[in-house]
Amino acid sequence: MKTKLIKLDELEENQKNLKEAANILRNGGLVAFPTETVYGLGANGLNREAANKIYIAKGRPSDNPLILHIADLEEVDQLATNISDDDRKVMEAFWPGPLTIILKKKECVPYETTGGLDTVAIRMPSHKVARELIRMAGVAIAAPSANTSGRPSPTKAQHVMQDLNGKIDMIIDGGEVGIGIESTIVDLTGEVPTILRPGYVTKQMLEEVLHKEVQIDQAILRKEGMNGVQPKAPGMKYRHYAPKGKLTIIDGQNIDKVIETIKQLVEDKKKEGFVVGVIATDESMKCYTDGVIKSIGSRLDEVSISSGLYRVLREFDDEGVNYIYSESFGVDEFGDAIMNRLLKAAGYDMIEV
Ligand code: TXA
Ligand code: MG
């Protein structure tokens, strides 16, 4: 299959291109498109064969359900049932935006899309291109992150190219995404709303809207498999976001000590003949002298850090780095979401100093 790469720039061209993309989706094809979180790989989510194509292109386990993306609030009632007033409050507060909601599915949603579950994940993205494309396609769009399973999620069209060229019909290049880590997932089907995957929309933000307690799925806070607790979002049990090199996080209150430790580790590994990478920040870059040093973003702007995470991991892969040492970044709830991804990428290897 030849994958068509389309760059969005001129408005008139955009309409023509988006129309073509919408046609592909309606006809059961696969189109990768930008969202405010990461690039998604879209297919008609109500069409079994189209949904199946996603699993094949990504090499994704078939028990890992897909998120249905919608463009307008009314569409949620076509896909889900048992929607409460609280559920609507959450939608109105955070949609369009980086929040995915789990609800009870209606019959029209095939089990191919929900990985066999009776619930369905729904999100209304805020990215202009994503919403316009979904609206034009006129169907709910199933879209996982547009990476090969197990690789970091794509934050640029070029990342999608690396993973899926030749396997999908089209890639829409809308530039680099804003947030850079996947949406928060909240399950609203139980007694207590439960966060299954942390993201930009935090527990505190949800609690402020709902005026009641929101839980975080305990299984995602600890190392997978520990105590036999399985995460409730099937996708959270896989070792995601893995770079090819061995990643270790150095954590500590005293940043000077963290930097000193990383410098020592780099020196040791270099002596053994390895290519070594460092994940630093705009502020700490200049403190390092050895190894492949990359800034993930600025500590003054958390979104710069979340949006840089997958990009630097992929860059280290491209440069054949064997060992990567990273500073740690968790300072508040959104910081926890960033650390959740970084810890998974590191296989939970963290050194406290
Ligand atoms: O930001 C995002 O959410 C991106 C963009 C493209 O919208 N999409 C994304 O999709 O991250 P994906 O497929 O990479 O992750 C979907 C996650 C998986 O962990 C999956 O197990 C979970 O959502 N999920 C989907 N449906 C579910 C359901 N009914 N119950 C529990 N978890 C569900
Ligand atoms: Mg994914």
Coordinates of C-alpha atoms and ligand atoms in Angstrom, one line a residue:
M1 CA 0.0 0.0 0.0
K2 CA 1.2 3.5 -0.8
T3 CA 0.7 5.9 2.1
K4 CA -0.2 9.4 1.0
L5 CA 1.4 12.2 3.1
I6 CA -0.5 15.4 3.2
K7 CA 0.8 18.7 4.7
L8 CA -1.9 21.1 5.8
D9 CA -1.1 24.7 5.0
E10 CA -3.3 26.5 2.5
L11 CA -6.9 26.8 3.6
E12 CA -8.4 26.0 0.2
E13 CA -6.1 22.9 -0.2
N14 CA -7.0 21.9 3.3
Q15 CA -10.6 21.5 2.6
K16 CA -9.9 19.4 -0.5
N17 CA -7.4 17.2 1.5
L18 CA -9.7 16.8 4.4
K19 CA -12.5 15.8 2.1
E20 CA -10.3 13.1 0.6
A21 CA -9.3 11.9 4.0
A22 CA -13.0 11.8 5.2
N23 CA -13.8 9.7 2.1
I24 CA -11.1 7.2 2.9
L25 CA -12.5 6.9 6.4
R26 CA -16.1 6.5 5.2
N27 CA -14.9 3.8 2.9
G28 CA -13.2 1.7 5.6
G29 CA -9.7 3.0 5.2
L30 CA -7.1 4.2 7.7
V31 CA -6.0 7.9 8.1
A32 CA -3.6 9.2 10.7
F33 CA -4.4 12.7 11.9
P34 CA -3.2 15.2 14.6
T35 CA -5.0 15.7 17.9
E36 CA -4.1 18.0 20.8
T37 CA -2.6 15.0 22.7
V38 CA -0.8 12.7 20.1
Y39 CA -1.4 11.7 16.5
G40 CA -4.3 9.2 16.1
L41 CA -4.8 6.4 13.6
G42 CA -8.4 6.7 12.5
A43 CA -10.9 4.3 11.1
N44 CA -14.7 4.1 11.0
G45 CA -15.3 2.9 14.6
L46 CA -18.7 1.4 13.8
N47 CA -17.4 -0.8 11.0
R48 CA -15.8 -4.1 12.2
E49 CA -13.5 -4.6 9.3
A50 CA -12.2 -1.0 9.5
A51 CA -11.5 -1.4 13.2
N52 CA -9.7 -4.7 12.6
K53 CA -7.4 -3.0 10.1
I54 CA -6.2 -0.7 12.9
Y55 CA -5.1 -3.7 15.0
I56 CA -3.2 -5.2 12.0
A57 CA -1.4 -1.9 11.0
K58 CA -0.3 -1.3 14.6
G59 CA 0.4 -4.9 15.6
R60 CA -1.9 -4.3 18.5
P61 CA -3.3 -7.1 20.8
S62 CA -7.0 -7.6 19.9
D63 CA -8.1 -7.3 23.6
N64 CA -7.0 -3.7 23.8
P65 CA -10.0 -1.5 23.0
L66 CA -10.1 1.6 20.9
I67 CA -11.3 5.2 21.7
L68 CA -14.2 6.5 19.6
H69 CA -13.7 10.2 18.7
I70 CA -16.6 12.4 18.1
A71 CA -17.0 16.0 16.8
D72 CA -20.2 17.1 18.6
L73 CA -21.8 16.5 21.9
E74 CA -25.1 15.0 20.6
E75 CA -23.1 12.1 19.1
V76 CA -22.5 10.6 22.5
D77 CA -26.1 9.5 22.8
Q78 CA -25.8 7.4 19.6
L79 CA -22.9 5.5 21.1
A80 CA -23.5 5.2 24.8
T81 CA -26.4 4.5 27.2
N82 CA -27.1 5.1 30.9
I83 CA -25.7 8.6 30.8
S84 CA -26.1 10.4 34.1
D85 CA -26.3 14.1 34.9
D86 CA -22.8 13.9 36.4
D87 CA -21.5 12.3 33.2
R88 CA -22.9 15.2 31.2
K89 CA -21.3 17.7 33.6
V90 CA -17.9 16.1 32.9
M91 CA -18.5 16.2 29.1
E92 CA -19.6 19.9 29.2
A93 CA -16.6 20.9 31.4
F94 CA -13.8 19.1 29.5
W95 CA -15.0 18.5 25.9
P96 CA -13.7 19.3 23.5
G97 CA -10.4 18.4 25.1
P98 CA -7.9 15.8 26.3
L99 CA -10.3 13.6 28.3
T100 CA -11.7 10.2 27.4
I101 CA -14.8 8.9 29.2
I102 CA -15.8 5.3 29.6
L103 CA -19.6 4.7 29.4
K104 CA -21.9 1.7 28.8
K105 CA -21.9 1.0 25.1
K106 CA -24.9 0.8 22.8
E107 CA -25.4 -2.1 20.5
C108 CA -24.2 -0.3 17.4
V109 CA -20.7 -0.2 18.7
P110 CA -19.0 -3.4 17.6
Y111 CA -17.0 -5.6 20.0
E112 CA -14.1 -5.3 17.5
T113 CA -13.9 -1.7 18.6
T114 CA -14.3 -2.3 22.4
G115 CA -12.0 -5.3 22.6
G116 CA -15.0 -7.4 23.7
L117 CA -16.1 -5.1 26.5
D118 CA -19.6 -3.8 27.1
T119 CA -18.3 -0.4 27.8
V120 CA -17.0 2.2 25.2
A121 CA -14.3 4.9 25.5
I122 CA -15.4 8.2 23.9
R123 CA -13.4 11.5 23.4
M124 CA -14.1 14.8 21.7
P125 CA -10.7 16.2 20.7
S126 CA -10.2 19.9 20.6
H127 CA -7.7 20.0 17.7
K128 CA -9.3 21.8 14.8
V129 CA -8.1 19.4 12.1
A130 CA -9.3 16.4 14.1
R131 CA -12.7 17.8 14.7
E132 CA -13.2 18.9 11.2
L133 CA -12.1 15.6 9.8
I134 CA -14.5 13.7 12.1
R135 CA -17.3 16.0 11.2
M136 CA -16.7 15.6 7.5
A137 CA -16.4 11.8 7.8
G138 CA -19.8 11.8 9.5
V139 CA -19.1 8.7 11.6
A140 CA -17.5 8.0 15.0
I141 CA -13.7 7.6 14.4
A142 CA -11.9 4.9 16.3
A143 CA -8.4 6.2 16.9
P144 CA -5.6 4.7 19.0
S145 CA -2.2 6.5 19.0
A146 CA -0.7 6.2 15.5
N147 CA 2.4 4.3 16.5
T148 CA 3.4 0.7 16.2
S149 CA 2.4 -1.1 19.4
G150 CA 5.1 -0.8 22.0
R151 CA 6.8 2.3 20.5
P152 CA 6.4 5.8 21.9
S153 CA 3.2 7.6 20.8
P154 CA 3.8 9.9 17.8
T155 CA 3.9 13.7 18.4
K156 CA 4.8 14.6 14.8
A157 CA 3.7 13.3 11.4
Q158 CA 7.2 12.1 10.8
H159 CA 6.9 9.7 13.7
V160 CA 3.8 8.2 12.1
M161 CA 5.7 7.9 8.8
Q162 CA 8.5 5.9 10.6
D163 CA 6.0 3.4 12.1
L164 CA 3.2 3.1 9.6
N165 CA 4.4 4.1 6.1
G166 CA 3.1 1.5 3.6
K167 CA 0.5 0.2 6.1
I168 CA -2.1 2.9 6.1
D169 CA -3.8 5.0 3.4
M170 CA -3.0 8.6 4.5
I171 CA -1.2 10.7 7.0
I172 CA -2.3 14.3 7.6
D173 CA 0.6 16.4 8.8
G174 CA -0.7 19.2 11.0
G175 CA 2.6 19.9 12.7
E176 CA 3.8 19.1 16.2
V177 CA 1.0 18.3 18.8
G178 CA 0.5 20.5 21.9
I179 CA 0.2 18.2 24.9
G180 CA 2.3 15.3 23.7
I181 CA 0.9 12.6 26.1
E182 CA -2.3 10.7 25.7
S183 CA -5.7 11.8 27.1
T184 CA -6.8 11.2 30.7
I185 CA -9.2 8.3 30.8
V186 CA -12.0 8.4 33.4
D187 CA -14.4 5.5 34.0
L188 CA -17.9 6.8 34.8
T189 CA -19.7 3.5 34.8
G190 CA -19.1 2.7 38.5
E191 CA -20.1 4.2 41.9
V192 CA -16.9 6.3 42.1
P193 CA -15.5 7.9 39.0
T194 CA -12.1 6.3 38.4
I195 CA -9.1 7.5 36.5
L196 CA -7.7 4.6 34.4
R197 CA -4.9 6.6 32.7
P198 CA -3.6 9.9 34.1
G199 CA -3.2 12.9 31.7
Y200 CA -3.6 16.6 31.3
V201 CA -7.1 16.6 33.0
T202 CA -6.2 15.8 36.6
K203 CA -8.1 14.1 39.5
Q204 CA -8.4 17.5 41.1
M205 CA -9.9 19.1 38.0
L206 CA -12.5 16.4 37.8
E207 CA -13.3 16.6 41.5
E208 CA -13.9 20.4 41.2
V209 CA -16.5 19.8 38.5
L210 CA -18.2 16.8 40.2
H211 CA -18.0 18.0 43.8
K212 CA -17.2 14.5 44.8
E213 CA -14.2 12.2 45.2
V214 CA -12.6 10.7 42.1
Q215 CA -10.3 7.6 42.5
I216 CA -7.2 6.7 40.6
D217 CA -7.0 3.0 39.5
Q218 CA -4.5 1.6 42.1
A219 CA -3.0 -0.8 39.6
I220 CA -1.5 2.1 37.5
L221 CA 0.4 3.6 40.4
R222 CA 2.6 0.6 41.0
K223 CA 4.7 -1.6 38.9
E224 CA 2.6 -3.7 36.6
G225 CA 1.9 -7.3 37.8
M226 CA 2.7 -6.3 41.4
N227 CA 0.3 -8.0 43.8
G228 CA -1.5 -9.4 40.8
V229 CA -3.6 -6.2 40.4
Q230 CA -4.6 -5.7 36.8
P231 CA -5.2 -2.2 35.4
K232 CA -8.8 -1.6 34.4
A233 CA -7.8 0.0 31.0
P234 CA -6.5 -3.1 29.1
G235 CA -3.9 -1.0 27.3
M236 CA -2.2 0.0 30.6
K237 CA -1.0 -3.5 31.3
Y238 CA 1.4 -3.6 28.3
R239 CA 4.9 -2.2 28.5
H240 CA 4.4 0.8 26.4
Y241 CA 6.5 3.7 25.2
A242 CA 9.7 1.6 25.3
P243 CA 12.8 3.2 23.8
K244 CA 15.4 0.8 22.3
G245 CA 18.1 1.9 24.8
K246 CA 17.9 1.1 28.5
L247 CA 16.3 4.0 30.3
T248 CA 16.9 4.8 34.0
I249 CA 15.4 7.7 35.9
I250 CA 17.4 9.5 38.6
D251 CA 15.0 11.0 41.2
G252 CA 15.9 13.4 44.1
Q253 CA 14.9 16.7 45.8
N254 CA 18.4 18.1 45.2
I255 CA 18.9 18.7 41.5
D256 CA 22.6 19.3 41.8
K257 CA 22.9 15.8 43.3
V258 CA 20.8 14.3 40.5
I259 CA 23.0 16.0 37.9
E260 CA 26.2 14.8 39.6
T261 CA 24.8 11.2 39.7
I262 CA 23.8 11.2 36.0
K263 CA 27.3 12.6 35.0
Q264 CA 28.9 9.8 36.9
L265 CA 26.7 7.1 35.3
V266 CA 27.4 8.6 31.8
E267 CA 31.1 8.5 32.4
D268 CA 31.0 4.9 33.6
K269 CA 29.0 3.6 30.7
K270 CA 31.1 5.6 28.1
K271 CA 34.2 3.9 29.5
E272 CA 32.6 0.6 28.7
G273 CA 32.2 1.7 25.1
F274 CA 28.5 2.5 25.1
V275 CA 26.6 5.4 23.5
V276 CA 24.9 7.2 26.4
G277 CA 22.1 9.7 26.3
V278 CA 20.9 12.3 28.9
I279 CA 17.4 13.7 29.3
A280 CA 17.9 17.1 30.7
T281 CA 15.9 20.3 30.7
D282 CA 16.5 23.8 29.2
E283 CA 17.7 24.8 32.7
S284 CA 20.1 21.9 33.3
M285 CA 21.4 21.3 29.7
K286 CA 24.6 23.4 30.3
C287 CA 25.6 21.3 33.4
Y288 CA 26.2 18.2 31.3
T289 CA 29.3 17.9 29.2
D290 CA 29.4 14.3 28.0
G291 CA 27.1 12.0 26.1
V292 CA 24.1 12.7 23.8
I293 CA 22.4 15.5 25.8
K294 CA 18.8 16.4 25.0
S295 CA 16.5 18.9 26.6
I296 CA 12.9 17.6 27.1
G297 CA 11.6 21.1 27.7
S298 CA 11.6 23.8 30.4
R299 CA 10.8 23.2 34.1
L300 CA 9.0 26.5 34.0
D301 CA 6.5 25.1 31.5
E302 CA 5.2 21.5 32.2
V303 CA 3.5 21.2 28.8
S304 CA 6.8 21.8 27.2
I305 CA 8.1 18.7 29.1
S306 CA 5.1 16.5 28.3
S307 CA 5.2 17.5 24.6
G308 CA 9.0 16.8 24.5
L309 CA 8.9 13.3 26.1
Y310 CA 8.1 11.0 23.2
R311 CA 10.1 13.1 20.8
V312 CA 13.3 12.7 22.7
L313 CA 12.8 9.0 23.3
R314 CA 12.4 8.5 19.5
E315 CA 15.4 10.6 18.8
F316 CA 17.6 8.5 21.1
D317 CA 16.3 5.4 19.2
D318 CA 17.3 7.0 15.9
E319 CA 20.8 7.8 17.2
G320 CA 21.4 4.3 18.4
V321 CA 21.8 5.2 22.1
N322 CA 22.4 2.2 24.4
Y323 CA 21.8 3.8 27.8
I324 CA 19.6 6.8 28.7
Y325 CA 19.6 8.6 32.0
S326 CA 16.8 11.0 32.8
E327 CA 16.1 13.6 35.4
S328 CA 12.6 13.2 37.0
F329 CA 9.7 15.6 36.5
G330 CA 6.8 14.9 38.9
V331 CA 5.9 18.0 40.9
D332 CA 2.0 18.0 40.8
E333 CA -0.8 16.0 39.4
F334 CA 0.0 16.7 35.7
G335 CA 3.6 15.9 36.6
D336 CA 2.4 12.5 37.8
A337 CA 0.9 11.8 34.4
I338 CA 4.3 12.7 32.8
M339 CA 6.1 10.5 35.3
N340 CA 3.6 7.6 34.6
R341 CA 4.7 7.6 31.0
L342 CA 8.4 8.0 31.8
L343 CA 8.4 5.2 34.4
K344 CA 6.7 2.9 32.0
A345 CA 9.3 3.7 29.3
A346 CA 12.0 2.9 32.0
G347 CA 10.4 -0.4 32.9
Y348 CA 10.1 1.3 36.4
D349 CA 13.9 1.5 36.8
M350 CA 14.5 4.5 39.1
I351 CA 17.4 5.4 41.3
E352 CA 16.8 7.7 44.4
V353 CA 19.6 10.1 45.3
Ligands
TXA1 O1 -5.1 11.0 23.6 C1 -5.6 9.9 23.3 O2 -6.4 9.3 23.9 C2 -5.1 9.3 21.9 C3 -5.6 10.2 20.8 C4 -5.3 9.7 19.4 O3 -6.9 10.5 20.9 N1 -5.5 8.0 21.8 C5 -5.0 6.9 22.5 O4 -5.6 5.7 22.2 O5 -4.2 7.1 23.3 P1 -4.9 4.3 22.6 O6 -5.6 3.3 21.8 O7 -3.4 4.4 22.4 O8 -5.2 4.2 24.1 C6 -6.5 3.8 24.5 C7 -6.5 3.3 25.9 C8 -6.0 1.9 26.1 O9 -5.2 1.9 27.3 C9 -7.3 1.1 26.2 O10 -7.1 -0.1 26.9 C10 -8.2 2.1 26.9 O11 -7.9 3.3 26.3 N2 -9.6 1.8 26.7 C11 -10.3 1.9 25.6 N3 -11.6 1.5 25.7 C12 -11.7 1.1 27.0 C13 -12.8 0.6 27.8 N4 -14.0 0.4 27.3 N5 -12.6 0.3 29.1 C14 -11.3 0.6 29.7 N6 -10.3 1.0 28.9 C15 -10.5 1.3 27.6
MG2 MG -1.4 4.1 22.4

